[in-house]
mmCIF file with all atom_site columns, C-alpha atoms in Angstrom:
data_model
loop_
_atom_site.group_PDB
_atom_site.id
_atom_site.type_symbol
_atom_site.label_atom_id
_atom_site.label_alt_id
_atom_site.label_comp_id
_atom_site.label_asym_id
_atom_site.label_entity_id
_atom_site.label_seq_id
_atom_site.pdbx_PDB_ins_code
_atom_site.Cartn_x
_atom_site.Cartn_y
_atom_site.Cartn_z
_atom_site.occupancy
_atom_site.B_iso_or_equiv
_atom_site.pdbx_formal_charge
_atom_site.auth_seq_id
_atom_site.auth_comp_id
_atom_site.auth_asym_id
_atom_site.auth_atom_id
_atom_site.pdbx_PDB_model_num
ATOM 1   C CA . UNK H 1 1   ? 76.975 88.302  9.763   1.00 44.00 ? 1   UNK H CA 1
ATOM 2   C CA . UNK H 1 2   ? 73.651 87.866  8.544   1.00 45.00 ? 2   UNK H CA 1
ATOM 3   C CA . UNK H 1 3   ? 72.077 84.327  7.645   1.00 48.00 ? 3   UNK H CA 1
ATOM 4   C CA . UNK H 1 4   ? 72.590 83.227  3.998   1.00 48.00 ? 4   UNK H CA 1
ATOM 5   C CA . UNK H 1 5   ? 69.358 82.683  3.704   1.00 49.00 ? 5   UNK H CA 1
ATOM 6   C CA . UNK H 1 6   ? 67.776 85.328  4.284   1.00 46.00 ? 6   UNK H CA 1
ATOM 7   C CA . UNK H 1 7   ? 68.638 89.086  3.342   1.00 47.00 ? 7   UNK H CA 1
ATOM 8   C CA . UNK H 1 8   ? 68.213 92.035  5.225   1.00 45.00 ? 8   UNK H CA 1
ATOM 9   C CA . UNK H 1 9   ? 65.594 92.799  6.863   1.00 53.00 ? 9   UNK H CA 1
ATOM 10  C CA . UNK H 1 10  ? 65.221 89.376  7.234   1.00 57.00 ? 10  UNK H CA 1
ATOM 11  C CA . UNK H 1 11  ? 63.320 88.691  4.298   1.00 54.00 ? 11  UNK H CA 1
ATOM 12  C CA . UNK H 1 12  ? 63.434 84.682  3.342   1.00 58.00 ? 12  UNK H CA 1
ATOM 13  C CA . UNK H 1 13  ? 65.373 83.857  -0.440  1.00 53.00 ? 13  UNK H CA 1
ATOM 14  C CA . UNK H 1 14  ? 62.452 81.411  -1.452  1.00 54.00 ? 14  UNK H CA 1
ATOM 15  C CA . UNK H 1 15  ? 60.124 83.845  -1.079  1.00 57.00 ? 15  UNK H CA 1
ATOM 16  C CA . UNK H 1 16  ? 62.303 86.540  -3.017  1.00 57.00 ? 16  UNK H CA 1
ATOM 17  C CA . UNK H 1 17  ? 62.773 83.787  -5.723  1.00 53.00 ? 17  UNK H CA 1
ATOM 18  C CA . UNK H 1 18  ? 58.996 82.797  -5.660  1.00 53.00 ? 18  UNK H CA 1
ATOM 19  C CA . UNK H 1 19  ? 57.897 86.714  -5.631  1.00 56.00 ? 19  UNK H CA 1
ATOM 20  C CA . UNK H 1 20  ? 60.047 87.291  -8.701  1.00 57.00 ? 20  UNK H CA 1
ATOM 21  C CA . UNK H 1 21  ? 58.772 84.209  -10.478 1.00 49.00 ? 21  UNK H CA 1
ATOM 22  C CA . UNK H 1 22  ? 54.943 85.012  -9.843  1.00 50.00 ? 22  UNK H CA 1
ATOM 23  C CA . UNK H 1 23  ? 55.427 88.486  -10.810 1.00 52.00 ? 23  UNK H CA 1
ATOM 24  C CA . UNK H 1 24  ? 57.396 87.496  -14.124 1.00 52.00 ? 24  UNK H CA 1
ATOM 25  C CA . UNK H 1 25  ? 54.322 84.280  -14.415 1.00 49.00 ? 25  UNK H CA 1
ATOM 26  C CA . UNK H 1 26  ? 51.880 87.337  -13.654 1.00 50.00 ? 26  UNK H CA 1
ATOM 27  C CA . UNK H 1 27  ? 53.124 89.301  -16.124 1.00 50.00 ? 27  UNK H CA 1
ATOM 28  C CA . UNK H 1 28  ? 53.063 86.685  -19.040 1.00 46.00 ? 28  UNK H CA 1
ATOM 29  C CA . UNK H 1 29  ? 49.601 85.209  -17.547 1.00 47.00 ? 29  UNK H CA 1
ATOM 30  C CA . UNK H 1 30  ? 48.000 88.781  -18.123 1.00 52.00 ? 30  UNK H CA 1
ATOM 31  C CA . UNK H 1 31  ? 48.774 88.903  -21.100 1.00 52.00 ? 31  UNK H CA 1
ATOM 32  C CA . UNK H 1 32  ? 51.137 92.179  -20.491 1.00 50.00 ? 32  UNK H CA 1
ATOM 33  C CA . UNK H 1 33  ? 52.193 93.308  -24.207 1.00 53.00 ? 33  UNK H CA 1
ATOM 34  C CA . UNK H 1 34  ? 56.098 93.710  -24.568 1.00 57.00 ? 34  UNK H CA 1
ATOM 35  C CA . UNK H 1 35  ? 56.398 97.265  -24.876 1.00 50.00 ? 35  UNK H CA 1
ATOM 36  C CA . UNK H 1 36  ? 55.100 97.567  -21.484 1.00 51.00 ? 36  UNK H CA 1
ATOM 37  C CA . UNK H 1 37  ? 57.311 94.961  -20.333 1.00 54.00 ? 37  UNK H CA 1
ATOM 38  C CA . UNK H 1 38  ? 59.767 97.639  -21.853 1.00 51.00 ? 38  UNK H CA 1
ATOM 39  C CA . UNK H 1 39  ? 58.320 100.023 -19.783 1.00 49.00 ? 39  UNK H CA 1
ATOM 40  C CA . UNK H 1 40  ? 58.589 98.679  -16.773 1.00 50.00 ? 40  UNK H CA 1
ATOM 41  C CA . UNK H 1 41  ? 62.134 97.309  -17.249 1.00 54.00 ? 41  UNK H CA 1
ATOM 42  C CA . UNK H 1 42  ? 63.497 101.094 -18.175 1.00 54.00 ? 42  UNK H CA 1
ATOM 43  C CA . UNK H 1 43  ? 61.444 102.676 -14.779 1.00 50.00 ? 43  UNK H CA 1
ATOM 44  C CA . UNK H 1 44  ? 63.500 99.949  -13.396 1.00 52.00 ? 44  UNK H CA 1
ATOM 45  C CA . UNK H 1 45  ? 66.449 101.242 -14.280 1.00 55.00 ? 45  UNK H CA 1
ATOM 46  C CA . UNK H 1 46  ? 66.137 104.701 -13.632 1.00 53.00 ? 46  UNK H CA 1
ATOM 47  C CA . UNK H 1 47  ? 65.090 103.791 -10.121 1.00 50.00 ? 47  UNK H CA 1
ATOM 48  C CA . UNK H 1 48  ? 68.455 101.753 -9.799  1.00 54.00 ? 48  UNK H CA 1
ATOM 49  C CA . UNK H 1 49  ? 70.610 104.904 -11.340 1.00 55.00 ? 49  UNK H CA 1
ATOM 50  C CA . UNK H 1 50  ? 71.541 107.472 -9.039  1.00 53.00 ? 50  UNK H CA 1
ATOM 51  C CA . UNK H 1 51  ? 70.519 110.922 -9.670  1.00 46.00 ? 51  UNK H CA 1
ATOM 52  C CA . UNK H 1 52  ? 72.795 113.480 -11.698 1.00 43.00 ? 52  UNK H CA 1
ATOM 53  C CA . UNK H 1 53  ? 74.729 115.927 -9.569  1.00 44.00 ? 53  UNK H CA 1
ATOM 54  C CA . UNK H 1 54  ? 75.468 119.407 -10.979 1.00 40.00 ? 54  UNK H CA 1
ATOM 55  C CA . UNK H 1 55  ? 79.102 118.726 -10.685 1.00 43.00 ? 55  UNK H CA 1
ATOM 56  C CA . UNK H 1 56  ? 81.050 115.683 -11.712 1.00 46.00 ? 56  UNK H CA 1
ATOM 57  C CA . UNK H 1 57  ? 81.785 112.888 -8.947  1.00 45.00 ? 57  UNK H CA 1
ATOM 58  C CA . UNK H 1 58  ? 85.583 112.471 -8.951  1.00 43.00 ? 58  UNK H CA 1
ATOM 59  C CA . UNK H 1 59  ? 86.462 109.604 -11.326 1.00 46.00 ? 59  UNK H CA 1
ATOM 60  C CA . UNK H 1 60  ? 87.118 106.505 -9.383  1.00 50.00 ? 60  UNK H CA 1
ATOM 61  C CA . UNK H 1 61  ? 87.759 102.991 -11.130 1.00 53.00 ? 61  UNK H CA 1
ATOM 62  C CA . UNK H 1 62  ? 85.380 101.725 -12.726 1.00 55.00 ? 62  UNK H CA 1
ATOM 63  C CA . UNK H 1 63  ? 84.343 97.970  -10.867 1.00 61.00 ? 63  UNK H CA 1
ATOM 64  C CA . UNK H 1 64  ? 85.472 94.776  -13.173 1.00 82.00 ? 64  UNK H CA 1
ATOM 65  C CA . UNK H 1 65  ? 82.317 93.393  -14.803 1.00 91.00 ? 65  UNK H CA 1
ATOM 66  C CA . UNK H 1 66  ? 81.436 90.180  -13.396 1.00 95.00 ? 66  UNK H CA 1
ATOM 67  C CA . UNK H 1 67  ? 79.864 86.632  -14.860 1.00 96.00 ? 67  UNK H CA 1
ATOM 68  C CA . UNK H 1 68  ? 77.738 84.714  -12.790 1.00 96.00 ? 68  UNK H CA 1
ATOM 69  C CA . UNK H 1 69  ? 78.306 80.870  -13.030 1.00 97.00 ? 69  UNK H CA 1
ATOM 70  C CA . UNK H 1 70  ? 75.045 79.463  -11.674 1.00 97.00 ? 70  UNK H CA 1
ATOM 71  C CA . UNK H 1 71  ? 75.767 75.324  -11.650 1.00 96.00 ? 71  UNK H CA 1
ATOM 72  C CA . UNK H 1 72  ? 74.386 73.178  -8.274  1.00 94.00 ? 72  UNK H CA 1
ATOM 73  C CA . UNK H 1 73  ? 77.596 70.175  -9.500  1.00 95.00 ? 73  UNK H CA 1
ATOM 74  C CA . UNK H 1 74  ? 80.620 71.666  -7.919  1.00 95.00 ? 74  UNK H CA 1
ATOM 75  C CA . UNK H 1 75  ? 82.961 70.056  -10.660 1.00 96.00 ? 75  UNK H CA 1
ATOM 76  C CA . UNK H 1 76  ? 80.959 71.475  -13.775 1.00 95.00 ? 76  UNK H CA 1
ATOM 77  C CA . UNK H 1 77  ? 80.871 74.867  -11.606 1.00 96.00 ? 77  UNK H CA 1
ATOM 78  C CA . UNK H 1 78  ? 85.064 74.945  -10.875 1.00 96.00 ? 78  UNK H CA 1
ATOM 79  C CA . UNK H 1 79  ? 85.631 73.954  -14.806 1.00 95.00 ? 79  UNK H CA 1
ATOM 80  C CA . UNK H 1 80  ? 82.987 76.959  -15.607 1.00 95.00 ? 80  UNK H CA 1
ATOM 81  C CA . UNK H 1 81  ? 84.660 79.339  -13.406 1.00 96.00 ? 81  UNK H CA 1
ATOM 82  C CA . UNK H 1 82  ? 88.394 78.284  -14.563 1.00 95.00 ? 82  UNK H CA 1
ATOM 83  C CA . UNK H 1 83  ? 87.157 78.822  -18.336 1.00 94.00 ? 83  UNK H CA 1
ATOM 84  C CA . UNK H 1 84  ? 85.669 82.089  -17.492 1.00 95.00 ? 84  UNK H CA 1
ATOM 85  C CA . UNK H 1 85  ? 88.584 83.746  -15.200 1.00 94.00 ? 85  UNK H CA 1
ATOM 86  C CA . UNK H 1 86  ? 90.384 83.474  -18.763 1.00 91.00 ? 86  UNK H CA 1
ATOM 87  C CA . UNK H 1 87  ? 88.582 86.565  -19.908 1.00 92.00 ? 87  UNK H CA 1
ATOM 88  C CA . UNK H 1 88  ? 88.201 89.914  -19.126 1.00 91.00 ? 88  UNK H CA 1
ATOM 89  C CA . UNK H 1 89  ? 85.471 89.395  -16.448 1.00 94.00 ? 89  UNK H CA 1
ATOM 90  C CA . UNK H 1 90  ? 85.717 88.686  -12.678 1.00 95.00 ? 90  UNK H CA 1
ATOM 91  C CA . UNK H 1 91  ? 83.666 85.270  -11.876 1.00 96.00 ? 91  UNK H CA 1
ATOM 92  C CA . UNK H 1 92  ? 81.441 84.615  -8.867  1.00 96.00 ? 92  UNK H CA 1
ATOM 93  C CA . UNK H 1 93  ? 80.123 81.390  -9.043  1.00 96.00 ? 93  UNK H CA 1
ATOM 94  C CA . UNK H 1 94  ? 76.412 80.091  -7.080  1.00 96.00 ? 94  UNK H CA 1
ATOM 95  C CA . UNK H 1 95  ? 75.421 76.447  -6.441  1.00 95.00 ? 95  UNK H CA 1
ATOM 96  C CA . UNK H 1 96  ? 71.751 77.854  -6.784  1.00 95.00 ? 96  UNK H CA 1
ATOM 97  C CA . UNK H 1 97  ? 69.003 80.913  -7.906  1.00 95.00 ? 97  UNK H CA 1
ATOM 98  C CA . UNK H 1 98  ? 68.845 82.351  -5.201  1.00 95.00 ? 98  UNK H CA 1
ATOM 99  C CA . UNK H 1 99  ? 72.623 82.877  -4.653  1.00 95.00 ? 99  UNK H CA 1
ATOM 100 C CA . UNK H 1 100 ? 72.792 84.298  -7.790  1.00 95.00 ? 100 UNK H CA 1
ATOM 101 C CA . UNK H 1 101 ? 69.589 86.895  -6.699  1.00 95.00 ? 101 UNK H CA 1
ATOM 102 C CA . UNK H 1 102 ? 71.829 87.580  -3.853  1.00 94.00 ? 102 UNK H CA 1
ATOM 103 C CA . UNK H 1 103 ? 74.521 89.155  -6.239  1.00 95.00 ? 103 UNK H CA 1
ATOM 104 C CA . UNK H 1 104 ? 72.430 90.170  -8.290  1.00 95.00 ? 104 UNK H CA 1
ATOM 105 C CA . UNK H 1 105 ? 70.749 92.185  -6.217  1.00 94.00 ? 105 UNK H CA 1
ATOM 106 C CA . UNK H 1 106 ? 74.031 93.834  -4.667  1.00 93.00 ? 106 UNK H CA 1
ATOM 107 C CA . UNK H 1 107 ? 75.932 94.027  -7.632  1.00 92.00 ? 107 UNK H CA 1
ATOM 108 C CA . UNK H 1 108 ? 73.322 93.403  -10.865 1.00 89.00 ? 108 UNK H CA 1
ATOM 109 C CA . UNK H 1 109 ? 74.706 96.581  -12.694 1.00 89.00 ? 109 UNK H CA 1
ATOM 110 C CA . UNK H 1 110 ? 78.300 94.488  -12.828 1.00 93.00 ? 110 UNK H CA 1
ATOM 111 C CA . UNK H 1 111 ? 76.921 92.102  -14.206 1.00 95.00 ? 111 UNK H CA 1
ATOM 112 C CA . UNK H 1 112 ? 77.883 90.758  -17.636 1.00 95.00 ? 112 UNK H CA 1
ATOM 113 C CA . UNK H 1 113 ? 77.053 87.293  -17.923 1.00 96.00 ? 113 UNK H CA 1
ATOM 114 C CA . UNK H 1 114 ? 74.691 85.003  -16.073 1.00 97.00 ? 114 UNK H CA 1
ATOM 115 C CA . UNK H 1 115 ? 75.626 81.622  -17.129 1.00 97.00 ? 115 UNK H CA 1
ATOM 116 C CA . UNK H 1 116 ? 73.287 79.392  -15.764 1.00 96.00 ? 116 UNK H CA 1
ATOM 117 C CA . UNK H 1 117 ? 72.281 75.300  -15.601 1.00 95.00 ? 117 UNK H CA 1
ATOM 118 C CA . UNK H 1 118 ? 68.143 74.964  -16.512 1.00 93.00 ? 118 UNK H CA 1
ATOM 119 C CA . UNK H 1 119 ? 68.663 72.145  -12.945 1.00 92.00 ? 119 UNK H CA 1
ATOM 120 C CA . UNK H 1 120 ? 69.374 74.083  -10.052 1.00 93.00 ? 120 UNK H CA 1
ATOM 121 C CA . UNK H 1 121 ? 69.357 73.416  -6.366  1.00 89.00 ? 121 UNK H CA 1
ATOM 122 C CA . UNK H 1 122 ? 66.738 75.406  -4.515  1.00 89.00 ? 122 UNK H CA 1
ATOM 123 C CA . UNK H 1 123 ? 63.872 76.813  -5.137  1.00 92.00 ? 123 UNK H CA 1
ATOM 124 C CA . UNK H 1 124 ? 64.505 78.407  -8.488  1.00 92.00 ? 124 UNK H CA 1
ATOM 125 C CA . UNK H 1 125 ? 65.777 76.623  -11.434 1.00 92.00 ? 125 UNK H CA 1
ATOM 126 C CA . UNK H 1 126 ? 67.725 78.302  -14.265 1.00 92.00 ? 126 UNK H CA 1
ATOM 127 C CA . UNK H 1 127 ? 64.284 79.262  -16.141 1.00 91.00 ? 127 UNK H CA 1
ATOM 128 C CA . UNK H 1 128 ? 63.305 81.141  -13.518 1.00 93.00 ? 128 UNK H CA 1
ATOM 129 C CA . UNK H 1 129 ? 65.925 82.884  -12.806 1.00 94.00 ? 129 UNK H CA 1
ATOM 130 C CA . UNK H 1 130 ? 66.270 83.351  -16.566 1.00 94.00 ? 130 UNK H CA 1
ATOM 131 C CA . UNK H 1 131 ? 62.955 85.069  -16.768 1.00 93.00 ? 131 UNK H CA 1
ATOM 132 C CA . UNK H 1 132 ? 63.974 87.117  -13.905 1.00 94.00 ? 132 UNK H CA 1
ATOM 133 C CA . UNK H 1 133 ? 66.877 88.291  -14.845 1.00 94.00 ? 133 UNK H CA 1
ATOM 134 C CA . UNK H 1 134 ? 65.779 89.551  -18.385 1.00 93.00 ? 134 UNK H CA 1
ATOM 135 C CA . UNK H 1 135 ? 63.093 91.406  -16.496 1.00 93.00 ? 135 UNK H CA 1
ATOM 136 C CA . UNK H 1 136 ? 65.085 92.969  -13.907 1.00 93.00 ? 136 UNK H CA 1
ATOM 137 C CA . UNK H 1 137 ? 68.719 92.946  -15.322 1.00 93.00 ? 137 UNK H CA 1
ATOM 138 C CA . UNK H 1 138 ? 68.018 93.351  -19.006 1.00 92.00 ? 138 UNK H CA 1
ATOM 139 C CA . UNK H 1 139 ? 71.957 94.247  -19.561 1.00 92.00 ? 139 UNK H CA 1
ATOM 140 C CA . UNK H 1 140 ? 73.020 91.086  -18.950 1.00 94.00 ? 140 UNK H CA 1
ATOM 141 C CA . UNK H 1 141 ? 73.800 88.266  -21.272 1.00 95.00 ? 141 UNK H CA 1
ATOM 142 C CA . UNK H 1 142 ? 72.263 85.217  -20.436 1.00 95.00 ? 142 UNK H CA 1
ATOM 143 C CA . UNK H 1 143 ? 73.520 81.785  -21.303 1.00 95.00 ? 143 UNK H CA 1
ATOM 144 C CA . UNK H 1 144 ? 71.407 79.089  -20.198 1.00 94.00 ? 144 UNK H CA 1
ATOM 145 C CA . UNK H 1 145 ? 72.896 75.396  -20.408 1.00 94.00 ? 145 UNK H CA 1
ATOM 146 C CA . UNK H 1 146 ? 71.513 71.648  -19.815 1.00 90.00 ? 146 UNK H CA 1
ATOM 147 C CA . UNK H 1 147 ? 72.340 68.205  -20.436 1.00 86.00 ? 147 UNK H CA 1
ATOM 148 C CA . UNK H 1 148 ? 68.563 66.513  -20.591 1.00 79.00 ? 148 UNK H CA 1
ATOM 149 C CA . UNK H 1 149 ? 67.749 66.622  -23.565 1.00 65.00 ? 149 UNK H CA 1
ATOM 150 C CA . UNK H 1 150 ? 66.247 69.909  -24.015 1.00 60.00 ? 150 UNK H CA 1
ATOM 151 C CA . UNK H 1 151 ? 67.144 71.538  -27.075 1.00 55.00 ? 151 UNK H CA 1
ATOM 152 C CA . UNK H 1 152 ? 65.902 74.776  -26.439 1.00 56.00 ? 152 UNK H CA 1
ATOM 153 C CA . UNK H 1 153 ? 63.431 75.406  -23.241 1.00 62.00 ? 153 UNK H CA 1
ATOM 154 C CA . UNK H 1 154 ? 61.482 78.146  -22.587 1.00 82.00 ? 154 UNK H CA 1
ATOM 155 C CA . UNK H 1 155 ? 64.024 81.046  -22.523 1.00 86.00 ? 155 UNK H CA 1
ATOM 156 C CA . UNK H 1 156 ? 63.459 84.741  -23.184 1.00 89.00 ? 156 UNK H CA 1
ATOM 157 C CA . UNK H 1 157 ? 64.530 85.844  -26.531 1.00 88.00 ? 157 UNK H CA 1
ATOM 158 C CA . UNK H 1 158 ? 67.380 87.173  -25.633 1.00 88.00 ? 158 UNK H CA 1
ATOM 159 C CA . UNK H 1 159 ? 68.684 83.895  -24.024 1.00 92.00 ? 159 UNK H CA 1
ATOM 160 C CA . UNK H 1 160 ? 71.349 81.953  -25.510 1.00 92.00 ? 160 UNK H CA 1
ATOM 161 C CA . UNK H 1 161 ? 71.030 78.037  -25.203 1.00 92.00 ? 161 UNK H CA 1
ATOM 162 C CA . UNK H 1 162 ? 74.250 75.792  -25.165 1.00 92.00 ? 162 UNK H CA 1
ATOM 163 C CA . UNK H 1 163 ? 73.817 72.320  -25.070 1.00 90.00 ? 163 UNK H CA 1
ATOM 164 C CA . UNK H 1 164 ? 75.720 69.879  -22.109 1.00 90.00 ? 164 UNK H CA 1
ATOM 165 C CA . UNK H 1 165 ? 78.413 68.645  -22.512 1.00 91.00 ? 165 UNK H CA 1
ATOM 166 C CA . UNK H 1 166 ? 79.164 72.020  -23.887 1.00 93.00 ? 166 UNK H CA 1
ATOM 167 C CA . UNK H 1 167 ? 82.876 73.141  -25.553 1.00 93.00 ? 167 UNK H CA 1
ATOM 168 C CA . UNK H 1 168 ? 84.629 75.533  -24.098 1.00 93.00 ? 168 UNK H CA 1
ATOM 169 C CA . UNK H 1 169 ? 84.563 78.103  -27.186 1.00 94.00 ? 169 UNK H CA 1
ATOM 170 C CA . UNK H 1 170 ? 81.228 78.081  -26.903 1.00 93.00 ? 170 UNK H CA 1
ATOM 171 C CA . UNK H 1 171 ? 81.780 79.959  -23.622 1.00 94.00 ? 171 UNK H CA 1
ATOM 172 C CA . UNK H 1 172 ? 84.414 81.788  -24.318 1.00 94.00 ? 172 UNK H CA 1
ATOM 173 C CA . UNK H 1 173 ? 82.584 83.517  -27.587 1.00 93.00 ? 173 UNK H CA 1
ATOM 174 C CA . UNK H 1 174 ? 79.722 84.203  -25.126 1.00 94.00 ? 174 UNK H CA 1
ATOM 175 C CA . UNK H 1 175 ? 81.861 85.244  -22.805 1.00 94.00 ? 175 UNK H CA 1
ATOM 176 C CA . UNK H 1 176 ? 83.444 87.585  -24.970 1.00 93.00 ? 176 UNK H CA 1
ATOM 177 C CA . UNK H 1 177 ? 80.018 89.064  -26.537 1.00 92.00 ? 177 UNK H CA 1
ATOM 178 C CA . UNK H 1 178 ? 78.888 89.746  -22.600 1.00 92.00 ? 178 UNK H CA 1
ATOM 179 C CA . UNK H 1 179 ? 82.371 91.806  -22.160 1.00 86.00 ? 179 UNK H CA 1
ATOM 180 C CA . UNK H 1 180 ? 82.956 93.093  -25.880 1.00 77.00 ? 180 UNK H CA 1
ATOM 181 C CA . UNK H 1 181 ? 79.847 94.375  -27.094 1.00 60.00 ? 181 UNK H CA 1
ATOM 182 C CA . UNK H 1 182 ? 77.939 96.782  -25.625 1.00 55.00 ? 182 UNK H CA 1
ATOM 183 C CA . UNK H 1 183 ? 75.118 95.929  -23.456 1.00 48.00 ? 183 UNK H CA 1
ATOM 184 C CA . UNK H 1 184 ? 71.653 95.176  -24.985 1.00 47.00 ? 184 UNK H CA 1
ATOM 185 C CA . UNK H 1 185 ? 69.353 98.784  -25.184 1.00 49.00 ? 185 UNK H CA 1
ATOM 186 C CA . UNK H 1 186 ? 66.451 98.828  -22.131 1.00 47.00 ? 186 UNK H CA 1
ATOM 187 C CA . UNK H 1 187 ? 63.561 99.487  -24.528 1.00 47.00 ? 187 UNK H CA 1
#
């Protein structure tokens, strides 16, 4: 069983985490004009979808979207998790940013929701992985949480900010927009 931190080929998760941050802080220091961000995100995703065969595959069932509770407090974490097992999606929760890249990575097409604290453990914190995710995994909704006294940090537009302590409808609407509606279009 391989080291949880690291992935194969032995590649360390802080530098995964820090490569995806400087290319996402790269990006935005360049002054990279959204529609090429759009670009790049849809390349992305062709690269990630497998190529067409001439005749059907056989259907087989289709894997249970998933949400992502990303919370380094165990407590806040379970209560997230409990909430969200209440809806249609399968929950995985991650005490950091780089536990959440590791699912990401092997299941980011699952993924419905990435609900995530802004205070992580680790090398990432929830606005990086924020940024990452809307750049890799565009699809997924992203609901970004704190209880410092930010009212809204730097998110991508697409983010959703809730507020600590937040209610539990909150979640559950977002929750039910990430497994309802359909995913957001890669541009």
């Amino acid at each position: 069983m391989p080291a949880l931190d690291t992935l194969s080929p032995g590649v360390p998760l802080d530098q995964i985490g820090q490569t995806l941050a400087s290319f996402y802080d790269d990006l935005v220091a360049e002054g990279v004009p959204e529609h090429l961000a759009a670009l790049v995100r849809r390349v992305r995703q062709a690269e990630s979808e497998p190529a067409a065969e001439a005749a059907p595959a056989p259907a087989a069932a289709e894997p249970k979207r998933l949400a992502l509770v990303v919370e380094d407090e165990p407590q806040i974490r379970d209560l997230a998790e409990t909430l969200l097992e209440e809806t249609e999606l399968a929950v995985i929760g991650c005490d950091s940013a780089e536990a959440a890249l590791r699912v990401l990575q092997e299941r980011g097409g699952d993924v419905a929701l990435v609900f995530a604290d802004v205070r992580l453990a680790g090398a990432m914190d929830g606005l990086q992985l924020a940024h990452a995710v809307a750049t890799l995994w565009p699809r997924a909704r992203l609901v970004i949480t704190s209880g410092h006294g930010v009212s809204r940090p730097d998110l991508p537009p697409e983010a959703v900010f809730i507020q600590k302590p937040w209610r539990p409808l909150d979640v559950l609407v977002e929750a039910e927009r990430a497994s309802g509606e359909p995913p957001p279009p890669v541009l």
